[in-house]
Amino acid sequence: MSKLLVAVLLTCLVLSGCWDRNEIEEVGFVMAVAFDPSRDQEQLAREAEEETGTPVHEHGRRFSATFQVAIPSQLTEPTGGGSRTALQPFFNITSSDLTNFKIGRNLSSRQSRIMNYEHIKVILINEELARQGLLEHLIDFYIRDHEMRRRAHILITKGEARHILEDKLPLEDMPALSIEMTNENYWKVLESIKPSEIGEIAAKVLGQESYLISRITKGGEGDLKVAGAAVFLGKTNRMVGWLGEEDVKGYNWIMGQAENGIIETEYEPGHMIVFETRKMSSRVTYERHQETNRFHVEIRAEGSLGESWLHQYKIDDEQNISKLEQAVARKIEEQANRVLRKMQTELYTDIFQFGQKIKHKDYAYWKQIKENWDGENGEFSRAEMGITAHVRIRHYMLGERLN
């Protein structure tokens, strides 16, 4: 009898299903969220007071969040001819308040579906909010919640973040997917950095390490560009400035992340070549000499001559190839030195993690200076920096090879 009772109970458990399951037709899948400042604080406070019937006490700056929500039926439903319907496969909805949690609950009174964040692809943050030091607070909710993807990409926007999510781009079903996939093309674009994932940024925030986050800008309708980066000072977690596209090239060379990058450089006026990197590496050495911190970055790159604009110039001559290699090396050094100068004299931020070299080599000394490493008049801004690049052109993309 006891065995029969156990079997019946087990059968009931199997048939009962998941007690907290939500049917797919009842769920709104959030694919992206965009954060912007709330433009009219007083009006929003008055509206909230009228809606709730209670006084609204502002304890901080309100912000707005725009959610891009997928419509699964429009992503998969074909027309009679076999193609997809022309209906937009997503909708955007915006809400404003003081916290992400409250904004999420506010949405429940404005639309029929329960919000689900398990498939979120990108989080966009307006430059104004980033400069106010709100990044760590804006992403806190998305780090704590068990539904959130730790690999969601964070990007900083020039201009209104919500506008980035408005237009469907060619090829992909919704802007969230286009942004994610474009961001993942970084390895082909020397002007872009590796995608900034929310899990990695959370670790930087907790460790008070300076860091970069990808920049996204909107051109005309249906046109987005991911290039350049926002610079964050680890001590404050505030955005302190931008790296332009040329700056990011230099950053990638220093960090050893420039494989598959291309360099256009003039050998002589009017004589240009394009060098495509196939393999590269960088090595940073450190020494402390007479109270001065000295760093030297050695960059090595191998690649091919991808395009030639040389006039009546023999590229199969060993001596000429050596001159071309030197021209490319000078260009790499120029790009790397440019971003180093900018960080030491304008933004005062060690985005290269040079401080970790000191920590590993002389921990006692690092403890003395770590609080004064970044920032204006910090030890980083006074350090001596050197760059050396070595380039080898291995083949010409024309079938010829060097010995």
PDB file of C-alpha atoms in Angstrom, residues 77-294:
ATOM      1  CA  GLU A  77       4.660  34.524 -38.549  1.00  0.00           C
ATOM      2  CA  PRO A  78       4.933  34.282 -42.377  1.00  0.00           C
ATOM      3  CA  THR A  79       2.519  35.743 -44.915  1.00  0.00           C
ATOM      4  CA  GLY A  80       0.750  33.618 -47.516  1.00  0.00           C
ATOM      5  CA  GLY A  81       3.699  33.956 -49.890  1.00  0.00           C
ATOM      6  CA  GLY A  82       6.136  32.612 -47.301  1.00  0.00           C
ATOM      7  CA  SER A  83       7.712  35.935 -46.272  1.00  0.00           C
ATOM      8  CA  ARG A  84       7.308  37.638 -42.927  1.00  0.00           C
ATOM      9  CA  THR A  85       4.563  40.158 -42.280  1.00  0.00           C
ATOM     10  CA  ALA A  86       5.298  43.849 -42.628  1.00  0.00           C
ATOM     11  CA  LEU A  87       4.207  44.559 -39.051  1.00  0.00           C
ATOM     12  CA  GLN A  88       6.938  45.823 -36.730  1.00  0.00           C
ATOM     13  CA  PRO A  89       8.146  42.923 -34.530  1.00  0.00           C
ATOM     14  CA  PHE A  90       8.679  45.106 -31.444  1.00  0.00           C
ATOM     15  CA  PHE A  91       7.314  48.073 -29.545  1.00  0.00           C
ATOM     16  CA  ASN A  92       8.938  50.619 -27.236  1.00  0.00           C
ATOM     17  CA  ILE A  93       7.465  51.850 -23.969  1.00  0.00           C
ATOM     18  CA  THR A  94       8.885  54.566 -21.683  1.00  0.00           C
ATOM     19  CA  SER A  95       8.385  55.214 -17.982  1.00  0.00           C
ATOM     20  CA  SER A  96      10.035  57.630 -15.508  1.00  0.00           C
ATOM     21  CA  ASP A  97      10.663  57.418 -11.781  1.00  0.00           C
ATOM     22  CA  LEU A  98      13.407  57.394  -9.165  1.00  0.00           C
ATOM     23  CA  THR A  99      14.342  53.684  -9.321  1.00  0.00           C
ATOM     24  CA  ASN A 100      14.394  50.827 -11.822  1.00  0.00           C
ATOM     25  CA  PHE A 101      12.250  48.686  -9.548  1.00  0.00           C
ATOM     26  CA  LYS A 102       9.489  51.301  -9.402  1.00  0.00           C
ATOM     27  CA  ILE A 103       9.674  51.912 -13.136  1.00  0.00           C
ATOM     28  CA  GLY A 104       9.225  48.181 -13.759  1.00  0.00           C
ATOM     29  CA  ARG A 105       6.176  48.048 -11.510  1.00  0.00           C
ATOM     30  CA  ASN A 106       4.734  51.176 -13.143  1.00  0.00           C
ATOM     31  CA  LEU A 107       4.720  49.352 -16.487  1.00  0.00           C
ATOM     32  CA  SER A 108       2.363  46.727 -15.084  1.00  0.00           C
ATOM     33  CA  SER A 109      -0.376  49.368 -14.935  1.00  0.00           C
ATOM     34  CA  ARG A 110       0.248  50.475 -18.517  1.00  0.00           C
ATOM     35  CA  GLN A 111       0.475  47.270 -20.547  1.00  0.00           C
ATOM     36  CA  SER A 112      -0.948  43.777 -20.385  1.00  0.00           C
ATOM     37  CA  ARG A 113       2.138  41.565 -20.358  1.00  0.00           C
ATOM     38  CA  ILE A 114       4.583  40.680 -17.593  1.00  0.00           C
ATOM     39  CA  MET A 115       8.091  41.945 -18.328  1.00  0.00           C
ATOM     40  CA  ASN A 116      10.752  39.265 -18.728  1.00  0.00           C
ATOM     41  CA  TYR A 117      14.449  40.263 -18.852  1.00  0.00           C
ATOM     42  CA  GLU A 118      16.056  36.884 -19.597  1.00  0.00           C
ATOM     43  CA  HIS A 119      16.750  37.803 -23.239  1.00  0.00           C
ATOM     44  CA  ILE A 120      17.957  41.378 -22.823  1.00  0.00           C
ATOM     45  CA  LYS A 121      20.708  42.172 -25.339  1.00  0.00           C
ATOM     46  CA  VAL A 122      21.803  45.764 -24.755  1.00  0.00           C
ATOM     47  CA  ILE A 123      21.592  48.496 -22.126  1.00  0.00           C
ATOM     48  CA  LEU A 124      22.033  52.046 -23.432  1.00  0.00           C
ATOM     49  CA  ILE A 125      22.943  54.899 -21.056  1.00  0.00           C
ATOM     50  CA  ASN A 126      22.737  58.572 -21.947  1.00  0.00           C
ATOM     51  CA  GLU A 127      26.043  60.454 -21.647  1.00  0.00           C
ATOM     52  CA  GLU A 128      24.456  62.962 -19.218  1.00  0.00           C
ATOM     53  CA  LEU A 129      23.578  60.241 -16.712  1.00  0.00           C
ATOM     54  CA  ALA A 130      27.025  58.667 -17.067  1.00  0.00           C
ATOM     55  CA  ARG A 131      28.723  61.995 -16.329  1.00  0.00           C
ATOM     56  CA  GLN A 132      26.585  62.383 -13.200  1.00  0.00           C
ATOM     57  CA  GLY A 133      27.986  59.123 -11.837  1.00  0.00           C
ATOM     58  CA  LEU A 134      24.686  57.231 -12.073  1.00  0.00           C
ATOM     59  CA  LEU A 135      25.951  54.231 -14.068  1.00  0.00           C
ATOM     60  CA  GLU A 136      26.507  52.002 -11.026  1.00  0.00           C
ATOM     61  CA  HIS A 137      22.994  52.769  -9.739  1.00  0.00           C
ATOM     62  CA  LEU A 138      21.315  52.295 -13.124  1.00  0.00           C
ATOM     63  CA  ILE A 139      22.815  48.834 -13.620  1.00  0.00           C
ATOM     64  CA  ASP A 140      22.433  47.707  -9.983  1.00  0.00           C
ATOM     65  CA  PHE A 141      18.934  46.331 -10.602  1.00  0.00           C
ATOM     66  CA  TYR A 142      20.144  44.441 -13.678  1.00  0.00           C
ATOM     67  CA  ILE A 143      22.988  42.850 -11.739  1.00  0.00           C
ATOM     68  CA  ARG A 144      20.944  41.759  -8.731  1.00  0.00           C
ATOM     69  CA  ASP A 145      17.965  40.241 -10.515  1.00  0.00           C
ATOM     70  CA  HIS A 146      18.352  36.502 -11.167  1.00  0.00           C
ATOM     71  CA  GLU A 147      16.668  36.803 -14.579  1.00  0.00           C
ATOM     72  CA  MET A 148      19.266  39.134 -16.056  1.00  0.00           C
ATOM     73  CA  ARG A 149      21.901  38.088 -18.599  1.00  0.00           C
ATOM     74  CA  ARG A 150      25.429  38.812 -17.373  1.00  0.00           C
ATOM     75  CA  ARG A 151      26.544  39.083 -21.006  1.00  0.00           C
ATOM     76  CA  ALA A 152      24.206  41.935 -21.955  1.00  0.00           C
ATOM     77  CA  HIS A 153      26.172  44.737 -23.629  1.00  0.00           C
ATOM     78  CA  ILE A 154      26.377  48.238 -22.142  1.00  0.00           C
ATOM     79  CA  LEU A 155      26.866  51.224 -24.456  1.00  0.00           C
ATOM     80  CA  ILE A 156      27.007  54.980 -23.834  1.00  0.00           C
ATOM     81  CA  THR A 157      25.045  57.202 -26.215  1.00  0.00           C
ATOM     82  CA  LYS A 158      25.740  60.642 -27.588  1.00  0.00           C
ATOM     83  CA  GLY A 159      22.299  62.221 -27.454  1.00  0.00           C
ATOM     84  CA  GLU A 160      19.035  60.651 -26.353  1.00  0.00           C
ATOM     85  CA  ALA A 161      19.397  56.917 -25.746  1.00  0.00           C
ATOM     86  CA  ARG A 162      15.731  56.224 -26.532  1.00  0.00           C
ATOM     87  CA  HIS A 163      16.201  57.535 -30.092  1.00  0.00           C
ATOM     88  CA  ILE A 164      18.677  54.721 -30.767  1.00  0.00           C
ATOM     89  CA  LEU A 165      15.865  52.198 -30.295  1.00  0.00           C
ATOM     90  CA  GLU A 166      13.353  53.897 -32.577  1.00  0.00           C
ATOM     91  CA  ASP A 167      14.291  52.765 -36.071  1.00  0.00           C
ATOM     92  CA  LYS A 168      14.456  49.218 -37.348  1.00  0.00           C
ATOM     93  CA  LEU A 169      17.727  48.705 -39.211  1.00  0.00           C
ATOM     94  CA  PRO A 170      18.112  46.606 -42.378  1.00  0.00           C
ATOM     95  CA  LEU A 171      18.667  42.850 -42.081  1.00  0.00           C
ATOM     96  CA  GLU A 172      17.712  42.379 -38.402  1.00  0.00           C
ATOM     97  CA  ASP A 173      14.218  42.271 -36.884  1.00  0.00           C
ATOM     98  CA  MET A 174      14.758  44.923 -34.227  1.00  0.00           C
ATOM     99  CA  PRO A 175      17.324  47.545 -33.164  1.00  0.00           C
ATOM    100  CA  ALA A 176      18.390  45.536 -30.085  1.00  0.00           C
ATOM    101  CA  LEU A 177      19.649  42.699 -32.272  1.00  0.00           C
ATOM    102  CA  SER A 178      21.329  45.078 -34.742  1.00  0.00           C
ATOM    103  CA  ILE A 179      23.183  46.866 -31.938  1.00  0.00           C
ATOM    104  CA  GLU A 180      24.367  43.628 -30.328  1.00  0.00           C
ATOM    105  CA  MET A 181      25.612  42.158 -33.600  1.00  0.00           C
ATOM    106  CA  THR A 182      27.288  45.395 -34.708  1.00  0.00           C
ATOM    107  CA  ASN A 183      29.040  45.621 -31.345  1.00  0.00           C
ATOM    108  CA  GLU A 184      30.322  42.068 -31.784  1.00  0.00           C
ATOM    109  CA  ASN A 185      32.048  43.118 -35.035  1.00  0.00           C
ATOM    110  CA  TYR A 186      34.670  44.923 -32.920  1.00  0.00           C
ATOM    111  CA  TRP A 187      37.395  42.451 -33.941  1.00  0.00           C
ATOM    112  CA  LYS A 188      37.166  43.755 -37.525  1.00  0.00           C
ATOM    113  CA  VAL A 189      37.122  47.437 -36.562  1.00  0.00           C
ATOM    114  CA  LEU A 190      40.224  49.034 -35.030  1.00  0.00           C
ATOM    115  CA  GLU A 191      38.103  52.022 -33.926  1.00  0.00           C
ATOM    116  CA  SER A 192      35.957  49.835 -31.640  1.00  0.00           C
ATOM    117  CA  ILE A 193      36.694  48.224 -28.291  1.00  0.00           C
ATOM    118  CA  LYS A 194      35.694  44.794 -27.091  1.00  0.00           C
ATOM    119  CA  PRO A 195      31.995  44.796 -26.043  1.00  0.00           C
ATOM    120  CA  SER A 196      31.442  45.976 -22.473  1.00  0.00           C
ATOM    121  CA  GLU A 197      29.388  43.238 -20.806  1.00  0.00           C
ATOM    122  CA  ILE A 198      27.395  44.056 -17.697  1.00  0.00           C
ATOM    123  CA  GLY A 199      29.137  41.367 -15.616  1.00  0.00           C
ATOM    124  CA  GLU A 200      32.592  42.753 -16.444  1.00  0.00           C
ATOM    125  CA  ILE A 201      31.554  46.360 -15.791  1.00  0.00           C
ATOM    126  CA  ALA A 202      30.070  45.345 -12.428  1.00  0.00           C
ATOM    127  CA  ALA A 203      33.446  43.876 -11.437  1.00  0.00           C
ATOM    128  CA  LYS A 204      35.207  47.108 -12.492  1.00  0.00           C
ATOM    129  CA  VAL A 205      32.740  49.194 -10.493  1.00  0.00           C
ATOM    130  CA  LEU A 206      33.242  47.098  -7.361  1.00  0.00           C
ATOM    131  CA  GLY A 207      37.019  47.129  -7.790  1.00  0.00           C
ATOM    132  CA  GLN A 208      37.086  50.888  -8.488  1.00  0.00           C
ATOM    133  CA  GLU A 209      39.136  50.257 -11.631  1.00  0.00           C
ATOM    134  CA  SER A 210      39.062  52.776 -14.471  1.00  0.00           C
ATOM    135  CA  TYR A 211      37.467  51.398 -17.629  1.00  0.00           C
ATOM    136  CA  LEU A 212      35.990  52.054 -21.066  1.00  0.00           C
ATOM    137  CA  ILE A 213      32.476  51.487 -22.411  1.00  0.00           C
ATOM    138  CA  SER A 214      31.619  51.440 -26.125  1.00  0.00           C
ATOM    139  CA  ARG A 215      30.093  54.551 -27.691  1.00  0.00           C
ATOM    140  CA  ILE A 216      27.062  54.413 -29.982  1.00  0.00           C
ATOM    141  CA  THR A 217      25.811  57.266 -32.130  1.00  0.00           C
ATOM    142  CA  LYS A 218      22.847  57.696 -34.415  1.00  0.00           C
ATOM    143  CA  GLY A 219      23.178  59.136 -37.889  1.00  0.00           C
ATOM    144  CA  GLY A 220      20.177  59.406 -40.157  1.00  0.00           C
ATOM    145  CA  GLU A 221      17.099  57.201 -40.041  1.00  0.00           C
ATOM    146  CA  GLY A 222      18.092  53.550 -39.852  1.00  0.00           C
ATOM    147  CA  ASP A 223      21.786  54.329 -39.314  1.00  0.00           C
ATOM    148  CA  LEU A 224      23.801  53.536 -36.182  1.00  0.00           C
ATOM    149  CA  LYS A 225      27.536  53.490 -35.534  1.00  0.00           C
ATOM    150  CA  VAL A 226      29.469  51.773 -32.731  1.00  0.00           C
ATOM    151  CA  ALA A 227      32.938  53.339 -32.507  1.00  0.00           C
ATOM    152  CA  GLY A 228      34.916  55.286 -29.936  1.00  0.00           C
ATOM    153  CA  ALA A 229      34.483  54.848 -26.189  1.00  0.00           C
ATOM    154  CA  ALA A 230      33.457  56.591 -22.966  1.00  0.00           C
ATOM    155  CA  VAL A 231      36.136  56.869 -20.251  1.00  0.00           C
ATOM    156  CA  PHE A 232      35.191  56.174 -16.613  1.00  0.00           C
ATOM    157  CA  LEU A 233      37.346  57.103 -13.638  1.00  0.00           C
ATOM    158  CA  GLY A 234      37.366  54.157 -11.251  1.00  0.00           C
ATOM    159  CA  LYS A 235      37.510  56.179  -8.017  1.00  0.00           C
ATOM    160  CA  THR A 236      34.216  57.939  -8.789  1.00  0.00           C
ATOM    161  CA  ASN A 237      32.635  55.701 -11.466  1.00  0.00           C
ATOM    162  CA  ARG A 238      31.874  58.889 -13.373  1.00  0.00           C
ATOM    163  CA  MET A 239      32.351  59.353 -17.072  1.00  0.00           C
ATOM    164  CA  VAL A 240      35.149  61.884 -17.563  1.00  0.00           C
ATOM    165  CA  GLY A 241      35.348  62.105 -21.353  1.00  0.00           C
ATOM    166  CA  TRP A 242      35.410  60.412 -24.739  1.00  0.00           C
ATOM    167  CA  LEU A 243      38.006  58.529 -26.718  1.00  0.00           C
ATOM    168  CA  GLY A 244      37.653  59.328 -30.414  1.00  0.00           C
ATOM    169  CA  GLU A 245      38.131  56.729 -33.102  1.00  0.00           C
ATOM    170  CA  GLU A 246      41.842  57.526 -33.523  1.00  0.00           C
ATOM    171  CA  ASP A 247      42.284  57.297 -29.742  1.00  0.00           C
ATOM    172  CA  VAL A 248      40.685  53.854 -29.664  1.00  0.00           C
ATOM    173  CA  LYS A 249      43.079  52.636 -32.352  1.00  0.00           C
ATOM    174  CA  GLY A 250      45.995  53.529 -30.095  1.00  0.00           C
ATOM    175  CA  TYR A 251      44.311  51.932 -27.082  1.00  0.00           C
ATOM    176  CA  ASN A 252      43.850  48.656 -28.969  1.00  0.00           C
ATOM    177  CA  TRP A 253      47.526  48.615 -29.999  1.00  0.00           C
ATOM    178  CA  ILE A 254      48.653  49.116 -26.408  1.00  0.00           C
ATOM    179  CA  MET A 255      46.272  46.474 -25.067  1.00  0.00           C
ATOM    180  CA  GLY A 256      47.216  43.885 -27.704  1.00  0.00           C
ATOM    181  CA  GLN A 257      43.706  43.861 -29.177  1.00  0.00           C
ATOM    182  CA  ALA A 258      44.422  45.043 -32.710  1.00  0.00           C
ATOM    183  CA  GLU A 259      44.340  41.764 -34.643  1.00  0.00           C
ATOM    184  CA  ASN A 260      42.481  42.100 -37.959  1.00  0.00           C
ATOM    185  CA  GLY A 261      42.838  45.878 -37.753  1.00  0.00           C
ATOM    186  CA  ILE A 262      43.944  47.937 -40.726  1.00  0.00           C
ATOM    187  CA  ILE A 263      46.272  50.943 -40.951  1.00  0.00           C
ATOM    188  CA  GLU A 264      46.293  53.427 -43.793  1.00  0.00           C
ATOM    189  CA  THR A 265      49.626  55.206 -43.907  1.00  0.00           C
ATOM    190  CA  GLU A 266      51.573  57.344 -46.347  1.00  0.00           C
ATOM    191  CA  TYR A 267      55.019  56.182 -47.275  1.00  0.00           C
ATOM    192  CA  GLU A 268      55.613  59.420 -49.129  1.00  0.00           C
ATOM    193  CA  PRO A 269      53.188  62.254 -50.018  1.00  0.00           C
ATOM    194  CA  GLY A 270      50.618  60.751 -52.351  1.00  0.00           C
ATOM    195  CA  HIS A 271      51.977  57.220 -51.854  1.00  0.00           C
ATOM    196  CA  MET A 272      49.708  55.273 -49.510  1.00  0.00           C
ATOM    197  CA  ILE A 273      49.467  51.650 -48.423  1.00  0.00           C
ATOM    198  CA  VAL A 274      46.981  49.682 -46.331  1.00  0.00           C
ATOM    199  CA  PHE A 275      48.430  47.262 -43.785  1.00  0.00           C
ATOM    200  CA  GLU A 276      46.140  44.514 -42.436  1.00  0.00           C
ATOM    201  CA  THR A 277      47.192  42.959 -39.138  1.00  0.00           C
ATOM    202  CA  ARG A 278      47.116  39.166 -38.908  1.00  0.00           C
ATOM    203  CA  LYS A 279      48.970  38.657 -35.620  1.00  0.00           C
ATOM    204  CA  MET A 280      49.977  41.130 -32.954  1.00  0.00           C
ATOM    205  CA  SER A 281      51.002  41.341 -29.329  1.00  0.00           C
ATOM    206  CA  SER A 282      52.010  43.962 -26.798  1.00  0.00           C
ATOM    207  CA  ARG A 283      54.257  43.723 -23.758  1.00  0.00           C
ATOM    208  CA  VAL A 284      54.458  46.282 -20.948  1.00  0.00           C
ATOM    209  CA  THR A 285      57.557  46.517 -18.753  1.00  0.00           C
ATOM    210  CA  TYR A 286      57.902  48.620 -15.600  1.00  0.00           C
ATOM    211  CA  GLU A 287      60.720  49.995 -13.487  1.00  0.00           C
ATOM    212  CA  ARG A 288      61.021  52.649 -10.795  1.00  0.00           C
ATOM    213  CA  HIS A 289      64.062  54.798 -11.345  1.00  0.00           C
ATOM    214  CA  GLN A 290      64.989  57.740  -9.085  1.00  0.00           C
ATOM    215  CA  GLU A 291      61.416  58.137  -7.745  1.00  0.00           C
ATOM    216  CA  THR A 292      59.987  58.024 -11.272  1.00  0.00           C
ATOM    217  CA  ASN A 293      57.649  55.313 -12.568  1.00  0.00           C
ATOM    218  CA  ARG A 294      58.703  54.245 -16.030  1.00  0.00           C
TER     219      ARG A 294
END
